[in-house]
XYZ file of C-alpha atoms in Angstrom:
626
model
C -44.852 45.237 7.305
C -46.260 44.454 3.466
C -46.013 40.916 2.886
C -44.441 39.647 -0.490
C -45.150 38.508 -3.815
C -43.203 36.925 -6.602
C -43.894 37.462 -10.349
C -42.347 34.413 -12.181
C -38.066 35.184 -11.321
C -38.673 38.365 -10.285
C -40.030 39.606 -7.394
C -42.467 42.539 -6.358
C -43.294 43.823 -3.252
C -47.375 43.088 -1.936
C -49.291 45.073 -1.292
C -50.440 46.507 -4.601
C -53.539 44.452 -4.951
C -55.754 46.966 -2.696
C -59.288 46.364 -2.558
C -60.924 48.954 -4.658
C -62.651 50.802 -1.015
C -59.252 51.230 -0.487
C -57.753 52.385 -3.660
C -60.457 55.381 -3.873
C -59.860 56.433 -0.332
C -56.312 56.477 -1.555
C -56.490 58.419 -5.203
C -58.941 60.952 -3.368
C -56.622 61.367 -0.298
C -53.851 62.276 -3.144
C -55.551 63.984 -5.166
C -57.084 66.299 -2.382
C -53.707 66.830 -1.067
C -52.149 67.362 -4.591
C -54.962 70.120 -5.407
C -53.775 71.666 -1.977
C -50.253 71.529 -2.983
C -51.309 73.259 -6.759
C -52.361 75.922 -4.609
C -49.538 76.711 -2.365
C -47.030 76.138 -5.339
C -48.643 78.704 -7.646
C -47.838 80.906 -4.442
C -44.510 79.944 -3.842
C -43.468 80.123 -7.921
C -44.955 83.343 -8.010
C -42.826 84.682 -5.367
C -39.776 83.442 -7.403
C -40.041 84.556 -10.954
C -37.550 83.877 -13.877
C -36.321 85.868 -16.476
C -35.227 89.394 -15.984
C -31.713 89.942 -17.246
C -29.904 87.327 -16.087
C -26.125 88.322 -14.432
C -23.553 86.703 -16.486
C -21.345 83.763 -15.282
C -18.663 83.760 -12.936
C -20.780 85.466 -10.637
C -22.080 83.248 -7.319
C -23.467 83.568 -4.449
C -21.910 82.522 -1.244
C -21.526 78.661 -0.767
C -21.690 77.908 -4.373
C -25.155 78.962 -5.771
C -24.389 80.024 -9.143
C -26.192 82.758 -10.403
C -27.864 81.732 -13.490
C -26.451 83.742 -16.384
C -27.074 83.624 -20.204
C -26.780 80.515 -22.146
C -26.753 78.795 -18.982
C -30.038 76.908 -19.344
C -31.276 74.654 -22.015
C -34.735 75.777 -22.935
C -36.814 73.677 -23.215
C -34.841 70.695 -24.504
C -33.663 69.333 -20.553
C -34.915 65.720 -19.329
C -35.511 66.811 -16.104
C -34.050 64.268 -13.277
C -35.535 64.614 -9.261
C -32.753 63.681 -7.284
C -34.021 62.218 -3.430
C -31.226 61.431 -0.777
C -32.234 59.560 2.213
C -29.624 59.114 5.108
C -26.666 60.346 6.728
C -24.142 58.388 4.237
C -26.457 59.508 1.133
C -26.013 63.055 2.503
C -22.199 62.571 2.393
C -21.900 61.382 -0.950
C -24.388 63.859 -2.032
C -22.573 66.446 -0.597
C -19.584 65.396 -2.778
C -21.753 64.916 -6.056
C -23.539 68.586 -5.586
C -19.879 70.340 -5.232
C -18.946 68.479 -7.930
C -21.898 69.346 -10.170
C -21.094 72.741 -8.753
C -17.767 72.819 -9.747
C -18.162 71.711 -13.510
C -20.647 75.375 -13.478
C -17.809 77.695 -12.019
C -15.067 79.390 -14.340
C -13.050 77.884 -16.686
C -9.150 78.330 -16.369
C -7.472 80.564 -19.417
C -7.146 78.367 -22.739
C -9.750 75.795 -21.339
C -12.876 74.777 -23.687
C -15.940 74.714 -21.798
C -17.463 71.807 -23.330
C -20.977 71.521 -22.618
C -21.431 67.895 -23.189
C -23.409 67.484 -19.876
C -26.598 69.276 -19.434
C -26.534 71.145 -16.014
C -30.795 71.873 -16.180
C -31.044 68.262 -15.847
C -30.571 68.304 -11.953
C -30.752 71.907 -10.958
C -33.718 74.441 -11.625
C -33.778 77.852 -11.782
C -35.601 79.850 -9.408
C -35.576 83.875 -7.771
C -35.406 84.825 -4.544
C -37.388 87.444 -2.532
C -34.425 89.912 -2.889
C -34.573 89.566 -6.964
C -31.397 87.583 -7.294
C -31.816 84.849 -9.931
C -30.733 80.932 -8.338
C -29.846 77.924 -10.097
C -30.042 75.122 -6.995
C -30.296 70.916 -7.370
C -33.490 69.763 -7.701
C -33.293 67.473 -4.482
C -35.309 66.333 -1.778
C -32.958 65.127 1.006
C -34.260 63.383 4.299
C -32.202 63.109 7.651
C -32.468 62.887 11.278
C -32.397 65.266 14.376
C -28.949 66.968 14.801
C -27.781 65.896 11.531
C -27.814 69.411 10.033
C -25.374 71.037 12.409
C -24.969 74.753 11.354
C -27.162 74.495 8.284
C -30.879 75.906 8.369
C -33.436 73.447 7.278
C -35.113 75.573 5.161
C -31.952 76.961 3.331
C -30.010 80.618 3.134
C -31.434 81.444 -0.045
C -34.832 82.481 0.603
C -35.807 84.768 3.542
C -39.174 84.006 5.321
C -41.552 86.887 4.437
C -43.753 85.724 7.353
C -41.218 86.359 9.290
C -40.158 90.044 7.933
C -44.147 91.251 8.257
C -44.924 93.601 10.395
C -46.747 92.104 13.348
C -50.711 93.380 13.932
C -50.352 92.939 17.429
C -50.589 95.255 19.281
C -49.936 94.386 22.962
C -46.876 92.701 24.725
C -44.578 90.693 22.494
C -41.851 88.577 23.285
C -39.438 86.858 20.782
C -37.906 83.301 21.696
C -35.285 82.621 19.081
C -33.654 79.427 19.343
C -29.620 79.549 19.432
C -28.249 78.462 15.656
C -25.864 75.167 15.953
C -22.116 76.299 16.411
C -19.699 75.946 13.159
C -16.960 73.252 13.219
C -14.601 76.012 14.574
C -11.725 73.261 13.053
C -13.534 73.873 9.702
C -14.439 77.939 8.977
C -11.507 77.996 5.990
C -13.179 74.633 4.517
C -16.094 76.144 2.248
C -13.644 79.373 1.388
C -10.828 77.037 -0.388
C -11.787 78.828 -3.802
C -8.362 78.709 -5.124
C -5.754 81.527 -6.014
C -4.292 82.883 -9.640
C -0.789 81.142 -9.767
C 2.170 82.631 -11.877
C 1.317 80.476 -14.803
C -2.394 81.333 -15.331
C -4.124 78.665 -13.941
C -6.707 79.239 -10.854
C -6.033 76.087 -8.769
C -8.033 75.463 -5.322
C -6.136 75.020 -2.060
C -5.895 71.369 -0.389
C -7.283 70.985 2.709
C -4.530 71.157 5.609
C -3.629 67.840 7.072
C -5.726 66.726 10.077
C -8.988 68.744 8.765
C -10.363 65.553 6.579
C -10.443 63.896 10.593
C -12.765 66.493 12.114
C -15.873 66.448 9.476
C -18.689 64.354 11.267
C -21.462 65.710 9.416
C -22.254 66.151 5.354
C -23.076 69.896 5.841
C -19.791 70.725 7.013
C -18.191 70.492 3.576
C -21.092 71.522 1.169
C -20.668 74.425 -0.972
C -23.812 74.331 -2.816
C -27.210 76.313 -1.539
C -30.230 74.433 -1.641
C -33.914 75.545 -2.198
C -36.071 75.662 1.247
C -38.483 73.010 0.129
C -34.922 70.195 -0.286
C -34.526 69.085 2.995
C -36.931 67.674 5.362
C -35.545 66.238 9.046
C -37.340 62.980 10.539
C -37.929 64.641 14.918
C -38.348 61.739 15.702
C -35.454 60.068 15.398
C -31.452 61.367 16.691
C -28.390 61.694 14.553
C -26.494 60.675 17.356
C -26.500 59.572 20.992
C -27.369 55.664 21.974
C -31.439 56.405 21.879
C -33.945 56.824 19.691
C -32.137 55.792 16.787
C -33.518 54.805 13.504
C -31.889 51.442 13.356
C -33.908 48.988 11.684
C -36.199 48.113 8.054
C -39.038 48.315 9.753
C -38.525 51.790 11.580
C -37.779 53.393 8.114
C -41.229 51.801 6.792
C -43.329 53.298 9.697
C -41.882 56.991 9.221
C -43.596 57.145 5.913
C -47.241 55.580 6.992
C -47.288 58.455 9.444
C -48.908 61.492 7.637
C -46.752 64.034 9.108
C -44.212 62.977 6.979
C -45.900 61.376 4.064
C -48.211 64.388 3.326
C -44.830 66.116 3.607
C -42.830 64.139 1.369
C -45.725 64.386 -0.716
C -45.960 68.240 -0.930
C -42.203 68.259 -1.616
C -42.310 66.141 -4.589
C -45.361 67.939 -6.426
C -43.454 71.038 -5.845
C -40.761 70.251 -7.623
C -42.148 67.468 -10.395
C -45.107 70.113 -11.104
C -42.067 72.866 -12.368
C -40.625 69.878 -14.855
C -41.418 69.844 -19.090
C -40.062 66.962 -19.530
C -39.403 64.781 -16.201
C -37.655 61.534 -16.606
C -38.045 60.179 -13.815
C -36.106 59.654 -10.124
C -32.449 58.930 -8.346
C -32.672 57.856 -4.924
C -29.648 57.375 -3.055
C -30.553 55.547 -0.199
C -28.272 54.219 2.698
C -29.215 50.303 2.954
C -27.463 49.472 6.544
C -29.659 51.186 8.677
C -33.968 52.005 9.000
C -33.311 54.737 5.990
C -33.467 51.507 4.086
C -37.069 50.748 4.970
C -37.339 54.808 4.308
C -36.270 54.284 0.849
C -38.522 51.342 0.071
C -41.428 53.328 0.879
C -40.188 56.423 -1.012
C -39.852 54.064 -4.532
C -43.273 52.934 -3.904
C -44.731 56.259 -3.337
C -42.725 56.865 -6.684
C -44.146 53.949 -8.947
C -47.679 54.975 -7.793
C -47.745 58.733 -8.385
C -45.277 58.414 -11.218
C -46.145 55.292 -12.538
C -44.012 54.974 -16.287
C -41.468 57.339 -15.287
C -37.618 56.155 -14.357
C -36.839 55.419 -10.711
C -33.250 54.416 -10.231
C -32.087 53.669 -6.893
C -28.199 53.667 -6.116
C -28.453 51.778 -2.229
C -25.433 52.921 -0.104
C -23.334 51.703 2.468
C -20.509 53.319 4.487
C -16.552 51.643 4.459
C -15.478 49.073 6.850
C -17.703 47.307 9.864
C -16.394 46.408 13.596
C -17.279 43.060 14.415
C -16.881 44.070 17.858
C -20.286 45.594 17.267
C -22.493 42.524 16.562
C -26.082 44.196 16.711
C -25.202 46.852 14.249
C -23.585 44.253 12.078
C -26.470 42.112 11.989
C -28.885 45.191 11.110
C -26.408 46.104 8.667
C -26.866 42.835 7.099
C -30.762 42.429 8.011
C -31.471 46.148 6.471
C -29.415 45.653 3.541
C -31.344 42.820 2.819
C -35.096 44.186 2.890
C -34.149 46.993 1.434
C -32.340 45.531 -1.826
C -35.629 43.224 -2.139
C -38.255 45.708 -1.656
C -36.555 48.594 -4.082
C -35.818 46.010 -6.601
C -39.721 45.680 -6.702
C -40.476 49.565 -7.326
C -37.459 50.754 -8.921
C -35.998 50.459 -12.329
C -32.801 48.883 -11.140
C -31.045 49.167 -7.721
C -27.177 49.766 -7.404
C -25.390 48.997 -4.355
C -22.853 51.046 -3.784
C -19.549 50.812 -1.308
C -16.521 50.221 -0.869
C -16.322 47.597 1.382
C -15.462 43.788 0.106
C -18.872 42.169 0.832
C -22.488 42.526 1.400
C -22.310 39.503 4.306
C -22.157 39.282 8.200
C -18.036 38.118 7.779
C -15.903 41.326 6.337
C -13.365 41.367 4.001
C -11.054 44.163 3.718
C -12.006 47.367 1.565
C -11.213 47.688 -1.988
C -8.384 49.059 -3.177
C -6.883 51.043 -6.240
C -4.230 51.313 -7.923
C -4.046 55.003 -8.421
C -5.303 56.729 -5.413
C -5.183 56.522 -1.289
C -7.300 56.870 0.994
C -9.135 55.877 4.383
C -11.471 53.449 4.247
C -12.729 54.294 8.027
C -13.528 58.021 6.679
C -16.881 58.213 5.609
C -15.617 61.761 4.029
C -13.280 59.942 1.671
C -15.145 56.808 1.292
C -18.161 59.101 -0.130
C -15.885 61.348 -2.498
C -14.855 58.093 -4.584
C -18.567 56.844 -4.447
C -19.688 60.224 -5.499
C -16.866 60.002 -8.652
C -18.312 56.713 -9.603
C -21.588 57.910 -9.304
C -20.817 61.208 -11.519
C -19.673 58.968 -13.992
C -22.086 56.111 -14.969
C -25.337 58.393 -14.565
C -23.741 60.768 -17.222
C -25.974 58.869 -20.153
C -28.987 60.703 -18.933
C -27.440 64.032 -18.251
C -25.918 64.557 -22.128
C -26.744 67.158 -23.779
C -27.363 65.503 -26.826
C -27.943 61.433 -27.803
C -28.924 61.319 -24.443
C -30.037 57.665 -23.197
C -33.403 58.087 -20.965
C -33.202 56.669 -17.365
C -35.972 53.929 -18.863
C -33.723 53.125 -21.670
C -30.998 52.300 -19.714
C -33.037 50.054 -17.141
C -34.071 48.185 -20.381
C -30.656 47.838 -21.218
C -29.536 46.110 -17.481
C -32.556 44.963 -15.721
C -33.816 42.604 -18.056
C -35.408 39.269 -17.372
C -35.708 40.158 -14.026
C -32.014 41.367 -13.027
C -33.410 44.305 -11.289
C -29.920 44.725 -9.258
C -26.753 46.079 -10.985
C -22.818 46.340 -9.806
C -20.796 49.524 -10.381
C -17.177 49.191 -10.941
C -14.323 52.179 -11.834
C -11.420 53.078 -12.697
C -10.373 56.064 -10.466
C -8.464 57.699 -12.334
C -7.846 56.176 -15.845
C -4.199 55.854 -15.908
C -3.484 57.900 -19.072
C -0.114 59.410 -19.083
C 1.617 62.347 -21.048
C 2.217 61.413 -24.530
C 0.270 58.409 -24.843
C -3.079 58.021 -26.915
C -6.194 56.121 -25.599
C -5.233 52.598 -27.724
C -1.853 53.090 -26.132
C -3.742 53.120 -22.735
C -5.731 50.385 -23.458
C -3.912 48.038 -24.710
C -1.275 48.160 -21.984
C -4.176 47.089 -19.599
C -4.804 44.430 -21.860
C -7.570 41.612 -20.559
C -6.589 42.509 -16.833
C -8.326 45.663 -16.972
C -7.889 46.944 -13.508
C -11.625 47.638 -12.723
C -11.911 47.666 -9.039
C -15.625 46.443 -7.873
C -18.261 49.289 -6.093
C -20.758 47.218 -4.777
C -19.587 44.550 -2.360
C -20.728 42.163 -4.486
C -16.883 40.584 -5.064
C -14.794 40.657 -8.275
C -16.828 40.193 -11.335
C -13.433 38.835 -13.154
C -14.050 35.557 -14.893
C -18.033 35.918 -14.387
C -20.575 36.145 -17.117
C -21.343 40.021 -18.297
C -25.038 40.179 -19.440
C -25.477 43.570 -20.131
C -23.196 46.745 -19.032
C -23.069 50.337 -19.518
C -19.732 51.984 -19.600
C -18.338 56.091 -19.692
C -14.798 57.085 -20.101
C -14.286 60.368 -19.748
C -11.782 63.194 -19.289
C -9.983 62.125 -22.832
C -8.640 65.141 -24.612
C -9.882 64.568 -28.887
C -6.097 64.586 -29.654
C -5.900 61.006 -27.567
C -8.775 59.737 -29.031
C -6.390 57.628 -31.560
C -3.049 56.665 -32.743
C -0.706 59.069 -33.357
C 1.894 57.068 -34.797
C 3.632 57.702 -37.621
C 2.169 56.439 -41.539
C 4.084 52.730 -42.210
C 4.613 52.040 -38.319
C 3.271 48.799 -37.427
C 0.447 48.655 -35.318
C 1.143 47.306 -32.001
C -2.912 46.499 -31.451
C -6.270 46.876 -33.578
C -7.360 49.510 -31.372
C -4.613 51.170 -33.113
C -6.060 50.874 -36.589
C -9.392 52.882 -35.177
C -10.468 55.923 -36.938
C -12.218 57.590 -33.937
C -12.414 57.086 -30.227
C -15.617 56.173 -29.677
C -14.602 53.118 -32.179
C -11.603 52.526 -30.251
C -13.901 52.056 -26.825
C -16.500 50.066 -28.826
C -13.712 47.708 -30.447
C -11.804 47.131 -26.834
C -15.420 46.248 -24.990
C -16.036 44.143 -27.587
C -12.616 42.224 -26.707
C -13.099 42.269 -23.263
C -16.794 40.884 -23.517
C -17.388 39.789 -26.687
C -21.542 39.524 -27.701
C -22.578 41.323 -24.796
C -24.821 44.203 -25.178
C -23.171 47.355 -24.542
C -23.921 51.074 -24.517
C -20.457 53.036 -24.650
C -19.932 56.971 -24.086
C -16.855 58.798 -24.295
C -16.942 61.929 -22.678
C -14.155 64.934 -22.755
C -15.103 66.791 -19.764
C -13.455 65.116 -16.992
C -14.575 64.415 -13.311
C -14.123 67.641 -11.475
C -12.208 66.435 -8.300
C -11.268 70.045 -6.837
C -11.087 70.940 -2.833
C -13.181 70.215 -0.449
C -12.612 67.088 -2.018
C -10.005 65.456 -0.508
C -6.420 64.992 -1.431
C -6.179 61.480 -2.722
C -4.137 61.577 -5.925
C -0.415 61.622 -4.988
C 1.052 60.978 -8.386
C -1.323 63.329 -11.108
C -0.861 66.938 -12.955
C -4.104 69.020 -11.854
C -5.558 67.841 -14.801
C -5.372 64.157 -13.211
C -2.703 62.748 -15.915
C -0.542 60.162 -14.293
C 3.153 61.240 -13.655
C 6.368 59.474 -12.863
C 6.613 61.246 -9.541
C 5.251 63.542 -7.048
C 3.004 66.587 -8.798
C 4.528 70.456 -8.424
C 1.735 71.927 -8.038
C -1.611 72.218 -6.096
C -4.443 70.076 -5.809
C -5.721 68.029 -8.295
C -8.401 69.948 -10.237
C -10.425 67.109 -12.229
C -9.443 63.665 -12.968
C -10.949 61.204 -16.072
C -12.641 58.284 -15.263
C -13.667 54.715 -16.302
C -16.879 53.746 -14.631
C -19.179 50.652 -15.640
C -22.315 49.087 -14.861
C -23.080 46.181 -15.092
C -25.299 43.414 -14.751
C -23.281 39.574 -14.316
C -23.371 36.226 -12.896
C -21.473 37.079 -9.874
C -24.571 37.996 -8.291
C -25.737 34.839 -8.411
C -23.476 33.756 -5.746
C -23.528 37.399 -3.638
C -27.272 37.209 -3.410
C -27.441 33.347 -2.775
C -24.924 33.146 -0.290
C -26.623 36.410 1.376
C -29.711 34.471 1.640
C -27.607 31.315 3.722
C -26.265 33.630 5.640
C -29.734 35.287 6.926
C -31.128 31.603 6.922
C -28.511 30.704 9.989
C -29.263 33.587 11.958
C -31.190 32.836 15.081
C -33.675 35.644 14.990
C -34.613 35.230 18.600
C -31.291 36.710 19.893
C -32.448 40.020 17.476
C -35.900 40.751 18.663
C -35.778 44.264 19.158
C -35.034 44.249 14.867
C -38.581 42.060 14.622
C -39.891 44.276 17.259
C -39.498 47.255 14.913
C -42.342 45.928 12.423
C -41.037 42.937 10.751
C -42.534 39.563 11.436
C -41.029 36.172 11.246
C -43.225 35.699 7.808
C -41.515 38.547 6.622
C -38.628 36.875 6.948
C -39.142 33.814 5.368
C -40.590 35.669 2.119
C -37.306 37.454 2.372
C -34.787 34.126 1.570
C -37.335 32.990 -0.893
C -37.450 36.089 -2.615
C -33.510 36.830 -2.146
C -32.878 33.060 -3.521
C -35.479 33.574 -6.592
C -33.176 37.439 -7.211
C -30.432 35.313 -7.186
C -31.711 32.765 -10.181
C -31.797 35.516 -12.737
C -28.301 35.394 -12.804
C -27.527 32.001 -13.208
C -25.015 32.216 -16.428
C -26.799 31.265 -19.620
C -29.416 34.018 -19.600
C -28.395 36.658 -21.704
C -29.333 38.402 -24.550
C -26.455 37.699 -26.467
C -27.327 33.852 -26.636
């Protein structure tokens, strides 16, 4: 394992100093393999042209693949994002956030304004396949295990293999072994055909999943909808989805995958394929699970980023499933060991690093998962845990998706990572509780200074701790509620009230809540799309996701608006200090099979001196608003 430096507060993974023998054997070893790559690219683009009369929307292909149709695309304008999920958890929430993306592309219900304020090009790319029908798939690189795939083909059901279709030279005995595809959740074959029916008053509304289903999805790819290119997803051999062996369980198990060049070549290959296609590339979202060896994955992958993408954004959102069983105490104290590394080694490649989860804390003791206000759910289903992460997640990275005044992926790391705070919390609002007739001041100044923002990060409540910086979306807010729509000569029950526009309404109210803080503020109409497979968690909303007095009468909830933050604040002074006690008291003898896997006891010393130095930057007093 790379040993550790530290750079003044903030710290930076070793291993960059190189000797220069070793840094040319390096830059000619990628740039051999890169040339290679050039090569089979040019192939593979020219076997999927773009550009001849384009079917119009509404049209898909089966599983979600829209068909790209005119005015679909931005030309030329797009800052192109490469989205890279790495682990079983990251597949679930990605899962949720590519149906969801998927969603906001489909058909628009009669008398509904297709806004546009999010630029779709921005994740997805357009492509052809051999058959001649246009594609319009995520631009995503996705890494799991053996047997984590179930039914779905690792190279996709978009593009037939023409080496497959040629007609064979050979012309003596042949004999064809085909391996047997993986067997369908039979308790799942209506999930991925919920599109919805017409009801009697006009509006196409998806059907709910039947009670009981949400219990027998074990794997991401039973509930995604959306077709992905053959070069997205690339599946570690080596190591099993499930049974008790062979397991990727630990930091250093994760590092090792990527120092083979099986799958460092390959990773390689996949990235030039799909950064080479890009105008205007602004850099990389990893979302990485942090409790198990995909952490030590992940820190490889941002380093791999930083040096052949060095200047372009690399934002990693580190995830972690809902509650832990103590009755488990190895896979609690990986959790915890994994968790660790891996926050301390991305924070040294990567712009910023979000935890994300919805458990109470980042330690070895739990505390029970979060809860809100305005939805249920089941904190030991990793399919509902991952829809509200995915929501969250839909929400605060909207800056770099607009359409226009976008804010660059480096701009907003400037914003929240400085002086060294290279780890941010998320926290949400899920749904904002605006209800029929009332305007956005009304809303807002009902919450008042005990703004119900529940914490996505395990990182505890940041109520009554220092914001430094923060980044904050509402959206799903109809223009008329933008302001007050009371009547000339009322009196004005707040300031927000006195507001000419919305966005100075969500300024003015930030500014109350945190007052000198520096703060980047969008308000967004297009809401959160929240429409089956994802689950049924809003009891009490209209399918537009406005709160009602009562039970809804009709379907599933369609979309949903959302308040979602980032932020960077004193609390994680004390989450990443007390993190580092809790790591210092472990005996590390009883855990050698986690040393065995490539970390040495060095390692884990520079580990609580670089987790206590982390922790410094956010002593309160360093801000920029001093």
């Amino acid at each position: 394992m790379r040993q550790g430096k530290r750079r003044g507060n903030c710290m930076t993974p070793a291993g960059k100093q190189q000797l220069p023998a070793t840094q040319e054997r390096k830059r000619r070893g990628r740039e051999k393999r890169r040339l290679t790559n050039r090569v089979a690219n040019g192939k593979a683009r020219a076997q999927e042209p773009i550009g001849q009369g384009p079917a119009p929307w509404g049209q898909a292909l089966r599983g979600g693949c829209r068909v790209l149709g005119s005015g679909a695309g931005m030309a030329g304008g797009a800052r192109e994002v490469l989205t890279l999920q790495l682990g079983h958890f990251a597949g679930f929430v990605g899962a949720h956030w590519w149906n969801q993306q998927d969603a906001a592309l489909g058909r628009t219900t009669e008398g509904e304004e297709s806004l546009g304020e999010l630029c779709p090009d921005v994740l997805y790319r357009t492509g052809r396949t051999l058959h001649g029908q246009e594609t319009y798939t995520p631009r995503l690189i996705l890494m799991d295990l053996k047997g984590s795939l179930n039914s779905l083909k690792e190279e996709g059901g978009l593009y037939k293999d023409r080496q497959l279709d040629a007609a064979v030279a050979w012309q003596g005995k042949l004999t064809t072994h085909r391996e047997e595809a993986y067997p369908k959740n039979p308790n799942l074959q209506d999930l991925l055909s919920a599109e919805g029916v017409l009801s009697t008053d006009g509006i196409w509304r998806a059907k709910p999943l039947q009670n009981g289903k949400e219990n027998n999805i074990r794997v991401w790819s039973d509930f995604l909808r959306v077709h992905l290119h053959p070069r997205s997803i690339c599946v570690i051999q080596k190591y099993n989805h499930d049974g008790e062996t062979g397991r990727l369980e630990a930091f250093g198990q994760g590092e090792s995958v990527l120092k083979e060049p099986r799958y460092l070549e390959e990773l390689e290959d996949r990235l030039h394929f799909f950064v080479e296609e890009c105008d205007f590339l602004q850099g990389f979202q990893i979302l990485c699970d942090l409790h198990d060896g995909f952490s030590g994955v992940g820190a490889k992958t941002a380093e791999l980023l930083q040096d052949e993408y060095s200047g372009r954004g690399v934002i990693t959102w580190g995830l972690l499933p809902g509650p832990y069983n103590l009755g488990e105490p190895q896979k609690n104290i990986f959790r915890v060991l994994n968790t660790a590394f891996g926050l301390v080694h991305l924070t040294g490649y990567s712009s910023f690093v979000c935890p994300l989860s919805l458990g109470g804390n980042l330690g070895l003791r739990p505390k029970p998962p979060v809860s809100f206000p305005y939805l249920q759910y089941d904190a030991t289903l990793p399919f509902h845990c991952s829809a509200i992460l995915a929501t969250a997640l839909d929400t605060v990275t909207a800056p770099y998706r607009l359409r226009s005044s976008m804010v660059p992926m480096s701009h907003l790391a400037d914003l929240l990572s400085f002086s060294g705070k290279k780890v941010v919390t998320a926290e949400a609002i899920i749904p904002f509780p605006l209800v029929p007739g009332q305007s956005l001041p009304d809303t807002l100044a009902q919450l008042g200074g005990a703004t119900p923002w529940t914490p996505l990060s395990a990182c505890g409540d940041s109520a009554g701790s220092r914001c430094f910086a923060q980044s904050v979306v509402l959206r799903g807010i109809d223009r008329a509620s933008h302001t007050s729509k009371l009547n000339a000569g009322t009196p004005l029950p707040s300031a927000l009230h006195a507001c000419a526009s919305g966005e100075e309404v969500l300024a003015q109210y930030l500014q109350h809540q945190h007052p000198r803080v520096l703060s980047s503020s969008h308000l967004l109409r297009t809401p959160c799309k929240v429409a089956p497979p994802y689950p049924h968690l809003f009891s009490s909303c209209s399918h537009k996701g406005i709160a009602l007095d009562g039970p809804p009468k009709c379907a599933a909830v369609q979309s949903i608006p959302v308040f979602g933050a980032l932020r960077s604040s004193s609390s994680l002074h004390q989450t990443l200090g007390d993190l580092a006690e809790e790591l210092n008291r472990l005996d590390l003898r009883r855990w050698a099979s986690f040393m065995d896997a490539g970390v040495e006891q060095d390692d884990m010393e520079e580990l609580l001196q670089d987790l206590h130095s982390l922790a410094q930057c956010y002593q309160e007093g360093d801000s920029l608003s001093n």
